[in-house]
Tab-separated table of C-alpha atoms in Angstrom:
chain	number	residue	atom	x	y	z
V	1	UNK	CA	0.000	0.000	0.000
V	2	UNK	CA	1.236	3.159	-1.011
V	3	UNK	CA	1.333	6.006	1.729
V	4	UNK	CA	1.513	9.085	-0.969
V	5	UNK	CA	0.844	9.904	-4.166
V	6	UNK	CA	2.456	8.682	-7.222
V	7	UNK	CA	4.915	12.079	-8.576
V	8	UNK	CA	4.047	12.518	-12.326
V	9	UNK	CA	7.603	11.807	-13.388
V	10	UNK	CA	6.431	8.222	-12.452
V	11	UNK	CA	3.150	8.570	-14.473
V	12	UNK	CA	4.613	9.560	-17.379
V	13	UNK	CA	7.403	7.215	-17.571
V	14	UNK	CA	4.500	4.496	-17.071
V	15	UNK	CA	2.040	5.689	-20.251
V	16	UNK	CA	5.785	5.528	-22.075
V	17	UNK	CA	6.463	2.081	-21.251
V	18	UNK	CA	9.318	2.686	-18.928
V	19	UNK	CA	8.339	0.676	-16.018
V	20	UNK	CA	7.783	-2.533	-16.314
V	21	UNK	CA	7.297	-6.022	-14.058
V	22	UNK	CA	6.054	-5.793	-10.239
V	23	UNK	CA	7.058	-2.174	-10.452
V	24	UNK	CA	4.042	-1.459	-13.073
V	25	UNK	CA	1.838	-3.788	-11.474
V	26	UNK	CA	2.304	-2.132	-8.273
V	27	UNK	CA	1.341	1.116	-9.945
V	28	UNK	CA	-1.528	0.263	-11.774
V	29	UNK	CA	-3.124	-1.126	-8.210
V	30	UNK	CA	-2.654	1.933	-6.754
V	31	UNK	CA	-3.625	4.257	-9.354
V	32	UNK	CA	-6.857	1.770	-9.115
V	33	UNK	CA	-7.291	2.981	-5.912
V	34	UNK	CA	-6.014	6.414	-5.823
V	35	UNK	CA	-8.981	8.765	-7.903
V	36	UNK	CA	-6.052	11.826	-7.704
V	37	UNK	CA	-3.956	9.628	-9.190
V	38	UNK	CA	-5.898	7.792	-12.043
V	39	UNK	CA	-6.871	11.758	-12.672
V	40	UNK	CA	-3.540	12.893	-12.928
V	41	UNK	CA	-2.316	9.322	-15.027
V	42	UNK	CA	-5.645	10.164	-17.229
V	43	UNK	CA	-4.800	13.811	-17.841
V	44	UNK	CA	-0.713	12.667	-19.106
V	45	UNK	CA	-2.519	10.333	-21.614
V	46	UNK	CA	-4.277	13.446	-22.831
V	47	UNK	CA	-1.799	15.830	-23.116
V	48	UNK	CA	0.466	13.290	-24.446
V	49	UNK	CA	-2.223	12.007	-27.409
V	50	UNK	CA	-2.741	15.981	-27.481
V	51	UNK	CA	0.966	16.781	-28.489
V	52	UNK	CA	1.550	14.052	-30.533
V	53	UNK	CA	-1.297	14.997	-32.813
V	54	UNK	CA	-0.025	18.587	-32.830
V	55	UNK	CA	3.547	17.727	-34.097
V	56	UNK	CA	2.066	15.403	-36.576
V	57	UNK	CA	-0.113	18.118	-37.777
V	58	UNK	CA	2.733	20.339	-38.634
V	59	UNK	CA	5.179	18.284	-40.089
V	60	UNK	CA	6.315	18.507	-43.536
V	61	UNK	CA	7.211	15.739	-45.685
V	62	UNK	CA	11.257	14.343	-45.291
V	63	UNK	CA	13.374	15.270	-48.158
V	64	UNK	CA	14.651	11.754	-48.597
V	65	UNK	CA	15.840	11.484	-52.444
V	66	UNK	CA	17.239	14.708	-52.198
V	67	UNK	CA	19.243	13.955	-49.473
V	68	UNK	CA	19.779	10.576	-50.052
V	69	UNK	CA	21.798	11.929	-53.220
V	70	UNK	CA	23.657	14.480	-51.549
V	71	UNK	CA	24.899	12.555	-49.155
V	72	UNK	CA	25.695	9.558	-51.827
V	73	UNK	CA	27.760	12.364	-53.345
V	74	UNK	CA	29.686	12.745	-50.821
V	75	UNK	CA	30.180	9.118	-49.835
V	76	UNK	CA	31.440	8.636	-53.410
V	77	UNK	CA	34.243	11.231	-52.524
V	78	UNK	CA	36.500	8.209	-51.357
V	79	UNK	CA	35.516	5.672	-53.876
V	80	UNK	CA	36.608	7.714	-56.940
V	81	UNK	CA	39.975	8.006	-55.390
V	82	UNK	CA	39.787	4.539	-54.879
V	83	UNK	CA	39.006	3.701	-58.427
V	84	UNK	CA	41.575	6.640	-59.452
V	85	UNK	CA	44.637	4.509	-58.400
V	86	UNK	CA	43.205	1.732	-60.530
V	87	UNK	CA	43.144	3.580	-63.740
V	88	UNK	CA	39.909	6.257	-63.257
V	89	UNK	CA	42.065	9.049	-64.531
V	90	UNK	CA	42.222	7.144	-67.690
V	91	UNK	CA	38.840	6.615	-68.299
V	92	UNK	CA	37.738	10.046	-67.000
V	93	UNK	CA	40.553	11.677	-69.833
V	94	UNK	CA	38.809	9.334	-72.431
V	95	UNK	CA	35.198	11.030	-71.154
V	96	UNK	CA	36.525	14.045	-71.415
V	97	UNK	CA	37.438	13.536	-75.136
V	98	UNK	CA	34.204	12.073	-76.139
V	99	UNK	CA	32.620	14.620	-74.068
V	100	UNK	CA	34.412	17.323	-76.072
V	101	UNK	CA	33.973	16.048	-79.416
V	102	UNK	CA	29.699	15.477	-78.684
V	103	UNK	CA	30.249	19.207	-77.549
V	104	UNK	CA	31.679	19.765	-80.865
V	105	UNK	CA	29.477	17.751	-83.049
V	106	UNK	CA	26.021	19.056	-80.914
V	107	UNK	CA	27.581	22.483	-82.166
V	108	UNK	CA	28.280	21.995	-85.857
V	109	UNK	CA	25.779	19.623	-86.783
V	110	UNK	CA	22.583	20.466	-85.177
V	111	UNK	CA	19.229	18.143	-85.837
V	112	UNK	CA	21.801	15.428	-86.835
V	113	UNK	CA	21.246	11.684	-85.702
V	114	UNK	CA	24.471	12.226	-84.968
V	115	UNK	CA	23.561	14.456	-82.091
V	116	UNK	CA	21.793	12.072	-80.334
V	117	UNK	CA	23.801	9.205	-80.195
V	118	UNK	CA	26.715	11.456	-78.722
V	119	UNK	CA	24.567	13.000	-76.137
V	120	UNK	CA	23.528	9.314	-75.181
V	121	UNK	CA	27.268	8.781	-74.967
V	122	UNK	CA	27.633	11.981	-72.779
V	123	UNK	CA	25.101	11.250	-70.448
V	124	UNK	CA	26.472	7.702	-69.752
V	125	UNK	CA	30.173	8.760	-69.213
V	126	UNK	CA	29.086	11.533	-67.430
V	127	UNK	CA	26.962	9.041	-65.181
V	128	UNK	CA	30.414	6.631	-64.993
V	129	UNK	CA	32.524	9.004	-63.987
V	130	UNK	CA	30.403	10.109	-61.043
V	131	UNK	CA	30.563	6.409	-60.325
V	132	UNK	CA	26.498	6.475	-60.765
V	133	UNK	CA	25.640	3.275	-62.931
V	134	UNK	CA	23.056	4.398	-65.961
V	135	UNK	CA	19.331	4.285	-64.201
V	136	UNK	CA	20.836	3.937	-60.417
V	137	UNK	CA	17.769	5.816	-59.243
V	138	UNK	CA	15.501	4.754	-61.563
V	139	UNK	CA	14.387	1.870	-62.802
V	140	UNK	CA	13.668	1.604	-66.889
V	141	UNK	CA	10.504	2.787	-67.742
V	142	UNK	CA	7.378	-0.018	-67.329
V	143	UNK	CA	5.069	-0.686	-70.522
V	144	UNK	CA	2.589	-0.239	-67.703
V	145	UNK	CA	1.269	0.750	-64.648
V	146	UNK	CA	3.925	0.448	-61.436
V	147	UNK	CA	2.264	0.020	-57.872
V	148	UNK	CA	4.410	1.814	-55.345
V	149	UNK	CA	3.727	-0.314	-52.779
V	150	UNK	CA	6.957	-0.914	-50.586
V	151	UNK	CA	9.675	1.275	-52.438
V	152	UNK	CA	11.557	4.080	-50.838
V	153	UNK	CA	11.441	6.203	-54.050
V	154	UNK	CA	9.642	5.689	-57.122
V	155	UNK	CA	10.354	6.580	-60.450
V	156	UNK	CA	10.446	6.638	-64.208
V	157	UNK	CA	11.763	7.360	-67.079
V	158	UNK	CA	10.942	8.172	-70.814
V	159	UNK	CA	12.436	9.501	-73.956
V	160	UNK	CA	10.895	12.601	-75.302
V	161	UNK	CA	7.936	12.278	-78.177
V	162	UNK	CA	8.297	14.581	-81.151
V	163	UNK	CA	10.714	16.734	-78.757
V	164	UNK	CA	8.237	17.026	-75.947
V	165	UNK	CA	7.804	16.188	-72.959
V	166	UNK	CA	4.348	16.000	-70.628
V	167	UNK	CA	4.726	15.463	-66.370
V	168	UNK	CA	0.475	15.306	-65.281
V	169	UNK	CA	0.105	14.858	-61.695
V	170	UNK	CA	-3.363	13.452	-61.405
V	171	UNK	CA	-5.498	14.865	-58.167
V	172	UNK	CA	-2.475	15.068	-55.784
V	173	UNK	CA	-3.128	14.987	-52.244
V	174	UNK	CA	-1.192	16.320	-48.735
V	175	UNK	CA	1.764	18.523	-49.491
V	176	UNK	CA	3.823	18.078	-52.464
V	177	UNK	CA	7.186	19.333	-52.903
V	178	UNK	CA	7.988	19.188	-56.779
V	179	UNK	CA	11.535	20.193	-57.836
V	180	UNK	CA	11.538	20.745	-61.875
V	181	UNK	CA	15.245	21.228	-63.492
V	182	UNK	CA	16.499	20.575	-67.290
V	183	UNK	CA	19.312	17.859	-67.383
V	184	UNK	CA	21.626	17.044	-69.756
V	185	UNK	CA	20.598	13.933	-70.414
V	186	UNK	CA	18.191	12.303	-73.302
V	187	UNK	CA	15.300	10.935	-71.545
V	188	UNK	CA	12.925	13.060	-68.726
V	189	UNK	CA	12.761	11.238	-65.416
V	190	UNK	CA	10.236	11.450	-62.653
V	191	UNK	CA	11.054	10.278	-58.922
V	192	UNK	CA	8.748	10.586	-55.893
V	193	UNK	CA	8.962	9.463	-52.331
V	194	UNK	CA	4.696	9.436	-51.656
V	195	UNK	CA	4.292	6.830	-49.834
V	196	UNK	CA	0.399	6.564	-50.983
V	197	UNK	CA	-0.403	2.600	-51.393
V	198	UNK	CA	-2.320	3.149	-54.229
V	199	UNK	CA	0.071	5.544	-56.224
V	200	UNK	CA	0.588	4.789	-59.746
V	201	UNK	CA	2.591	6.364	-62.381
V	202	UNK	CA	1.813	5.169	-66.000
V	203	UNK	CA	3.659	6.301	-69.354
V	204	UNK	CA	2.729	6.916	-72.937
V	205	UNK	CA	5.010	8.460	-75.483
V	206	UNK	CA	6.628	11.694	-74.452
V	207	UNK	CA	4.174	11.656	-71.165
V	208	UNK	CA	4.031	10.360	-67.885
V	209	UNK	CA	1.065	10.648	-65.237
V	210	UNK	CA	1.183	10.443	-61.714
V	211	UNK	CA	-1.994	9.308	-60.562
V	212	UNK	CA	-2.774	9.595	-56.790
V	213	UNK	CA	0.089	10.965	-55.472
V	214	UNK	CA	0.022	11.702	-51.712
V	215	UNK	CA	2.763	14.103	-49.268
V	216	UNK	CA	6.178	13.712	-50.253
V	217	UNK	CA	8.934	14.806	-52.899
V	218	UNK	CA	8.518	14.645	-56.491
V	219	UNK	CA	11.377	15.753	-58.583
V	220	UNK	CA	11.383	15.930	-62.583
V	221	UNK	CA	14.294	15.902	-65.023
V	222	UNK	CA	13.365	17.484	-68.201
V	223	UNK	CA	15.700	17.192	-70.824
V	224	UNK	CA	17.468	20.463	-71.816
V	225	UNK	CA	17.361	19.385	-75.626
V	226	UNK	CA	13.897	18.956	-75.860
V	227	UNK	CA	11.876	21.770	-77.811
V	228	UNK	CA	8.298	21.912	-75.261
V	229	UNK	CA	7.796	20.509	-71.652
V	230	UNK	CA	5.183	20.847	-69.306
V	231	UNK	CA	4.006	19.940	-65.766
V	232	UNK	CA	0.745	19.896	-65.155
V	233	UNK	CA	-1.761	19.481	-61.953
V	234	UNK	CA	-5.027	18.580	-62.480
V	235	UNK	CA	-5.060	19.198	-66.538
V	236	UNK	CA	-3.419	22.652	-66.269
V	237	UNK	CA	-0.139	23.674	-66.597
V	238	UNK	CA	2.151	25.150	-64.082
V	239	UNK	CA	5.462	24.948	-65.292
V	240	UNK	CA	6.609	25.172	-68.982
V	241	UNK	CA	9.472	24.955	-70.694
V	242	UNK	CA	10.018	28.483	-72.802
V	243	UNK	CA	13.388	28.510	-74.873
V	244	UNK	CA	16.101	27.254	-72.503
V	245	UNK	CA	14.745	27.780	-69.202
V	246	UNK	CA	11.544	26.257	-67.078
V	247	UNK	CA	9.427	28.581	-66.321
V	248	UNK	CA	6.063	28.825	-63.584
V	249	UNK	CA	3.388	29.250	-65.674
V	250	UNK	CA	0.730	30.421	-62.925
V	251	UNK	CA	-0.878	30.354	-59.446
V	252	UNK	CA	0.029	26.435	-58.858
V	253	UNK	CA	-0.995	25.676	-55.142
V	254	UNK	CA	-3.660	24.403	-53.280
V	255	UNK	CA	-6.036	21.855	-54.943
V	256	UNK	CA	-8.613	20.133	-53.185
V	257	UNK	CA	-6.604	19.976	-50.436
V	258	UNK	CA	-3.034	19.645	-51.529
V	259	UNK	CA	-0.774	21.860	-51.796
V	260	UNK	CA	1.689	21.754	-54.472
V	261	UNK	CA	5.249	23.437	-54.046
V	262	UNK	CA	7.547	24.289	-56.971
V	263	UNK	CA	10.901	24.636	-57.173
V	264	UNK	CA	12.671	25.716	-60.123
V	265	UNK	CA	16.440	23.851	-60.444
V	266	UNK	CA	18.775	22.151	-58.406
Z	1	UNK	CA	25.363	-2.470	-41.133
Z	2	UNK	CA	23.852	-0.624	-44.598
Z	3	UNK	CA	24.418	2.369	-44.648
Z	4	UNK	CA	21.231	2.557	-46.829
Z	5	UNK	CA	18.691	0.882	-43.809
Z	6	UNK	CA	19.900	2.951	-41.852
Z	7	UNK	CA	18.813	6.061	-43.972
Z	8	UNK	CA	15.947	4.665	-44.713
Z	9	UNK	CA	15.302	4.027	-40.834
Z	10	UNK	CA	16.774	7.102	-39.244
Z	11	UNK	CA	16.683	10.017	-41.722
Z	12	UNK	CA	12.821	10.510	-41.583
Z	13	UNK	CA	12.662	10.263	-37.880
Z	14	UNK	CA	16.196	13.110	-37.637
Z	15	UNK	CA	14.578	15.536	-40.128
Z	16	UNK	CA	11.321	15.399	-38.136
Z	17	UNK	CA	13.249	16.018	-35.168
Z	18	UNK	CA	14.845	18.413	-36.479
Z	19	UNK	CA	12.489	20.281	-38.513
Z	20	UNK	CA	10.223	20.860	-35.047
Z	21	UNK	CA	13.405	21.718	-33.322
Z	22	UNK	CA	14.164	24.784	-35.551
Z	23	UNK	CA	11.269	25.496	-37.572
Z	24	UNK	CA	12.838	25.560	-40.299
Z	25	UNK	CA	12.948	23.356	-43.330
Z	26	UNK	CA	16.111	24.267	-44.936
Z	27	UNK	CA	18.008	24.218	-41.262
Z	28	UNK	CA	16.564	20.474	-41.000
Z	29	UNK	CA	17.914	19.246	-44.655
Z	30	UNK	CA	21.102	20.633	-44.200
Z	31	UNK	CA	21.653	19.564	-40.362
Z	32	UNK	CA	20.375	15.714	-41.191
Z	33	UNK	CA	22.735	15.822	-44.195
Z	34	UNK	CA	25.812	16.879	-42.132
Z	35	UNK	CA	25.032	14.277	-39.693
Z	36	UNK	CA	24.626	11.494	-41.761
Z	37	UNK	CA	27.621	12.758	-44.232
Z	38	UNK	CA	29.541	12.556	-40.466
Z	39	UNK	CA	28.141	9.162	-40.210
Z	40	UNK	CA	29.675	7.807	-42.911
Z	41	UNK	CA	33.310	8.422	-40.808
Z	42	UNK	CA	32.055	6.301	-37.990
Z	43	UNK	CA	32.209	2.424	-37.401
Z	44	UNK	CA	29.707	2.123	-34.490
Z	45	UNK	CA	27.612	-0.497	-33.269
Z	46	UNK	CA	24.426	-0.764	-34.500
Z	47	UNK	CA	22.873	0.310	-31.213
Z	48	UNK	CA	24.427	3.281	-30.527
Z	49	UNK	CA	23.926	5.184	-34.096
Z	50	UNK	CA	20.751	6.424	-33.327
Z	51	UNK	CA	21.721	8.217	-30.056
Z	52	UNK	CA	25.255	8.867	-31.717
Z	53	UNK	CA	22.949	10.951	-34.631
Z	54	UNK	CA	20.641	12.623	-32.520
Z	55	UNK	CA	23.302	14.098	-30.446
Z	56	UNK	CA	25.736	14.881	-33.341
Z	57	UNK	CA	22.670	16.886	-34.783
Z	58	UNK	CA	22.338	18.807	-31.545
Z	59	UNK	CA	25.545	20.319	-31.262
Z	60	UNK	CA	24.847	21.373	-35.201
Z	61	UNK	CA	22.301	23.052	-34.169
Z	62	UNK	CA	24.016	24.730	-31.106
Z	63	UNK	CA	26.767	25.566	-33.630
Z	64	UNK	CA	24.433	26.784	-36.360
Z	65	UNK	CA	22.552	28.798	-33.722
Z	66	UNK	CA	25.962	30.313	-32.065
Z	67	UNK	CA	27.159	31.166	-35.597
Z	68	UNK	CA	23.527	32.833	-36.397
Z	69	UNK	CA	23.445	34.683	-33.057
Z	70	UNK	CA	27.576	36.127	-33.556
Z	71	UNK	CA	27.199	37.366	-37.137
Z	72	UNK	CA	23.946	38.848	-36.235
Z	73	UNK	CA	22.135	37.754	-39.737
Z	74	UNK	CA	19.646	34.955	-41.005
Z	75	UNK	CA	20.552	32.313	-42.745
Z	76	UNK	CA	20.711	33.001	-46.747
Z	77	UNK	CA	18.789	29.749	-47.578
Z	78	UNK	CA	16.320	30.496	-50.186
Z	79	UNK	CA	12.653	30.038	-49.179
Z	80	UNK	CA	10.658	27.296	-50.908
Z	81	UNK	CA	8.321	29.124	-53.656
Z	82	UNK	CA	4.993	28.762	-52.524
Z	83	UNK	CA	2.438	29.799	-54.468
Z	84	UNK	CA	-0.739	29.771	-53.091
Z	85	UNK	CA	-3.611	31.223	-54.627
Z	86	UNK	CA	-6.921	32.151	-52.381
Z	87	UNK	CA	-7.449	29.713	-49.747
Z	88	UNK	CA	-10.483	28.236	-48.538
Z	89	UNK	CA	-11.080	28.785	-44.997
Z	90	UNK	CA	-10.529	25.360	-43.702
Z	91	UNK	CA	-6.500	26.019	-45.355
Z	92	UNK	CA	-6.124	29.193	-43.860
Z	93	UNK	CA	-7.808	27.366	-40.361
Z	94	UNK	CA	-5.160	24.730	-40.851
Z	95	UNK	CA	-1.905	26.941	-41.616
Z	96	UNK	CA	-3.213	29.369	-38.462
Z	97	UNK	CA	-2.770	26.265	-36.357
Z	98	UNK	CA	0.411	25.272	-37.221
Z	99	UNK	CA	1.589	28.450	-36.835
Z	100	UNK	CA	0.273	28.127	-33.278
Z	101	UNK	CA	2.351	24.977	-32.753
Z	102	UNK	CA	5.629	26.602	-33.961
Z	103	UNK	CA	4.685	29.585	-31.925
Z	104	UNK	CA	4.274	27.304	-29.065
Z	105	UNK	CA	7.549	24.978	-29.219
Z	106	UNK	CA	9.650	28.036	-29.530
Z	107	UNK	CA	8.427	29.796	-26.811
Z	108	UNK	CA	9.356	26.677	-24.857
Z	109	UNK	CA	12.995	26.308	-23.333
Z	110	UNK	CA	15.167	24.443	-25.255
Z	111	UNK	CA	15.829	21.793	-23.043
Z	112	UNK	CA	11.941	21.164	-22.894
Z	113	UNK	CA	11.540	21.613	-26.466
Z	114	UNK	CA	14.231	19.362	-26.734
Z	115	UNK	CA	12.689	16.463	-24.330
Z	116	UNK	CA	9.588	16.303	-25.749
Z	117	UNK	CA	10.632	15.699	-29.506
Z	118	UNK	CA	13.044	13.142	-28.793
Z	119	UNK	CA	10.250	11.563	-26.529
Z	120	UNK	CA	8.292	11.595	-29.578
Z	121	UNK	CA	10.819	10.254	-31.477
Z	122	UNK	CA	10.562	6.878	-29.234
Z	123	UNK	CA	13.642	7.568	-27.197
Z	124	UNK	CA	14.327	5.682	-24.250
Z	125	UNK	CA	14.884	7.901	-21.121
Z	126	UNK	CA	18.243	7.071	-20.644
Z	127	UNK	CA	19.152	7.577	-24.358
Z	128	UNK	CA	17.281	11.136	-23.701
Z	129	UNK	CA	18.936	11.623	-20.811
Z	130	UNK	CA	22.511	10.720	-21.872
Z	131	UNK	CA	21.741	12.977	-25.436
Z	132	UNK	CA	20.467	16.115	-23.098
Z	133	UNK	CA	22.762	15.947	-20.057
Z	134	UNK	CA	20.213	15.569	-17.607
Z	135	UNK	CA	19.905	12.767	-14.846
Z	136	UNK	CA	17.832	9.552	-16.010
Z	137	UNK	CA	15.693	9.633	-12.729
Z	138	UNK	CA	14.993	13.007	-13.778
Z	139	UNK	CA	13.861	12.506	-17.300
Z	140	UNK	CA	9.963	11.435	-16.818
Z	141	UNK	CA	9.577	14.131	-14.271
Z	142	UNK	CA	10.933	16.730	-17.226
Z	143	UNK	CA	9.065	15.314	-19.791
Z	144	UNK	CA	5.552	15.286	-17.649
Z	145	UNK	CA	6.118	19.444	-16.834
Z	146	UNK	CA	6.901	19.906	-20.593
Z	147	UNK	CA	3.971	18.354	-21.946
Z	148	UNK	CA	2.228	20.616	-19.822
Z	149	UNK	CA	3.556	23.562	-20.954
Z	150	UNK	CA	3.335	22.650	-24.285
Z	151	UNK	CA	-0.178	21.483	-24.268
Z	152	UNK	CA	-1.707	24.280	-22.122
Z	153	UNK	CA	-0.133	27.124	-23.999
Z	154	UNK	CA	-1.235	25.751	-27.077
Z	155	UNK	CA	-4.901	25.470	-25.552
Z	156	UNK	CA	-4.652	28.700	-24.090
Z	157	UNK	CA	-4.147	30.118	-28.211
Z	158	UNK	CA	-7.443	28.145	-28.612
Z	159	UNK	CA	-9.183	29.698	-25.735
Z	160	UNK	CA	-8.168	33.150	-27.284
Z	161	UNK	CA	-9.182	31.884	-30.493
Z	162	UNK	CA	-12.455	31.055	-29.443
Z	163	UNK	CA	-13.411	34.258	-27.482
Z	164	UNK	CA	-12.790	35.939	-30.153
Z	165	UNK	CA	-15.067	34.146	-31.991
């Protein structure tokens, strides 16, 4: 039998699962007992439901891919010197020359087959050389739909249609942070971290759709070669692509419910 | 261990922390990053890299807020560009209220603020205690005053809230 009152530091450390054995049993019979104590054990439960709903309520969504590739950027700071004392400095001067005559053919021959193939070439070296292996992030594009169940990220990627290129986030939902940049690479790539079970993206040529995308990060790659791209919310665009830059095209934002953040670039 | 579980495990969790800690999204990206880039340096046991995170991350933040304080500027992280055309009321309702909560959590002390997130985070008391400096036997006795505070200035915006209505 307990002569006083239990302190609240006890309490609390009880509703959080600190106290265990004879010692919990001993304080649930005398918070049976007690009515100022089950009052005081019953108010901690509510403040502490209270506050968790709160901080949940004001949380943003984790940047994970974008860290997650910063930080694999620097990790890879070790393994390229690694791969330098086995012969990296050769293949990285061999890049560079390739690099410098797709630079040169891109230049003088523009609209030529030519062109393509070489920036292929480019992207790939470029991708070896920062020890990334071609698609590392993203898996080829599917002929069809791709659930997201149980995936970190999620992505896709597709090769521009009669030099365009169509992003269409269908009815998005929670907050959505969507970074848009132009790449020098040949095919447009979409990655998201929603963690909505019943996401789906699906592709067509030049286009891909994100259909039921909840809170999280969505970043697009749109090629820098290609002539028109657009992301669009809901069937309108926000963000075009006008000469060589991506530009907002109007008051993106909330839609029933979500709200959708742009960022322009890296 | 992966380096990549543990990511996948621990980054969501730190970033939360750490955006409620500061407020402050950019703050939380770059602060997670540095810990985990830091991370990367370390052979630790499995056990101990959750603690070993958390507490890296809170002397970045000391640091970041020392540095802030001495030069006497913010930082010159770009805002997000949020566009948001006319809200409905239940938006405006919504963004009022978290505004409340960061309102709330800073006008806590630090080593409240402090408790109560990494209590949310699921941290034993004597990983909170060892992370914060503070005596285990005194860590549920901290944590059941801050919760307190926290809660009943928040409800006292809502009382305010509601006269006025």
């Amino acid at each position: 039998m307990w002569m006083t009152h239990a302190s609240e530091g006890l309490l609390i450390a009880y509703v959080d699962g600190e106290i265990e054995g004879s010692a919990a049993a001993e304080l649930r019979d005398h918070v049976a007992a007690c009515e100022a104590c089950a009052g005081e054990l019953h108010e901690l439960e509510r403040l502490s439901a209270r506050a968790h709903r709160l901080l949940r309520g004001a949380d943003v969504a984790p940047p994970m891919l974008r860290a997650r590739a910063a930080i694999g950027t620097a990790h890879s700071v070790p393994i390229r010197r690694g791969l330098g004392r086995v012969g990296l400095g050769g293949l990285a001067r061999a890049a560079g020359l390739v690099l410098v005559l797709a630079g040169v053919a891109a230049a003088v021959v523009p609209g030529s087959p030519v062109r393509e193939v070489l920036s292929i070439t480019f992207t790939r070296l470029a991708q070896l050389v920062q020890g990334q292996p071609e698609d590392a992030a993203v898996p080829p594009a599917p002929s069809a739909e791709a659930p997201a169940a149980a995936r970190e990220a999620m992505g896709m990627a597709i090769m521009p249609a009669d030099g365009r290129v169509r992003v269409i986030l269908h009815a998005p939902a929670g907050v959505v942070d969507v970074r848009v940049r132009l790449v020098d690479a040949a095919r447009a790539r979409v990655e998201t971290t929603s963690d909505q079970p019943d996401m789906r993206l699906r592709s067509a040529a030049g286009r891909v759709e994100v259909m039921g995308l909840g809170a999280g990060e969505l970043r697009i790659d749109i090629p820098r070669s290609v002539r028109a791209a657009t992301v669009e919310v809901n069937g309108r665009a926000w963000v075009l692509k006008a000469g060589d830059q991506l530009q907002l095209a109007g008051p993106a934002g909330r839609d029933r419910g979500a709200e959708v953040r742009f960022r322009i670039g890296d | 261990v992966d380096f990549d579980s543990v990511f996948a495990t621990l980054y969501p969790s730190l970033y939360r922390y750490l955006h409620r800690l500061t407020g402050d999204e950019d703050a939380a990206e770059d602060i997670a990053q540095e810990a985990f880039v830091r991370l990367l340096r370390q052979s630790l046991p499995e056990a101990e890299i959750r603690p070993w995170l958390f507490t890296v991350a809170m002397n970045l933040v000391r640091d970041r807020a020392r540095k802030r304080e001495r030069r006497k500027r913010l930082l010159t992280t770009a805002s997000p560009l949020v566009l948001r055309p006319e809200q409905p009321d239940e938006g405006l309702e919504r963004a009022e209220r978290i505004h409340w909560v960061r309102d709330v959590l800073d006008g806590l002390p630090p080593r409240d603020r402090q408790l109560l997130l990494m209590r949310e985070e699921g941290f034993k008391y004597d990983e909170i205690a060892a992370v914060i400096g503070v005596a285990p036997a005194s860590v549920g006795t901290l944590i059941a005053r801050a919760l307190k505070k926290f809660v009943s200035a928040y409800e006292a915006r809502e009382d305010v809230d509601d006269a006025r209505v």
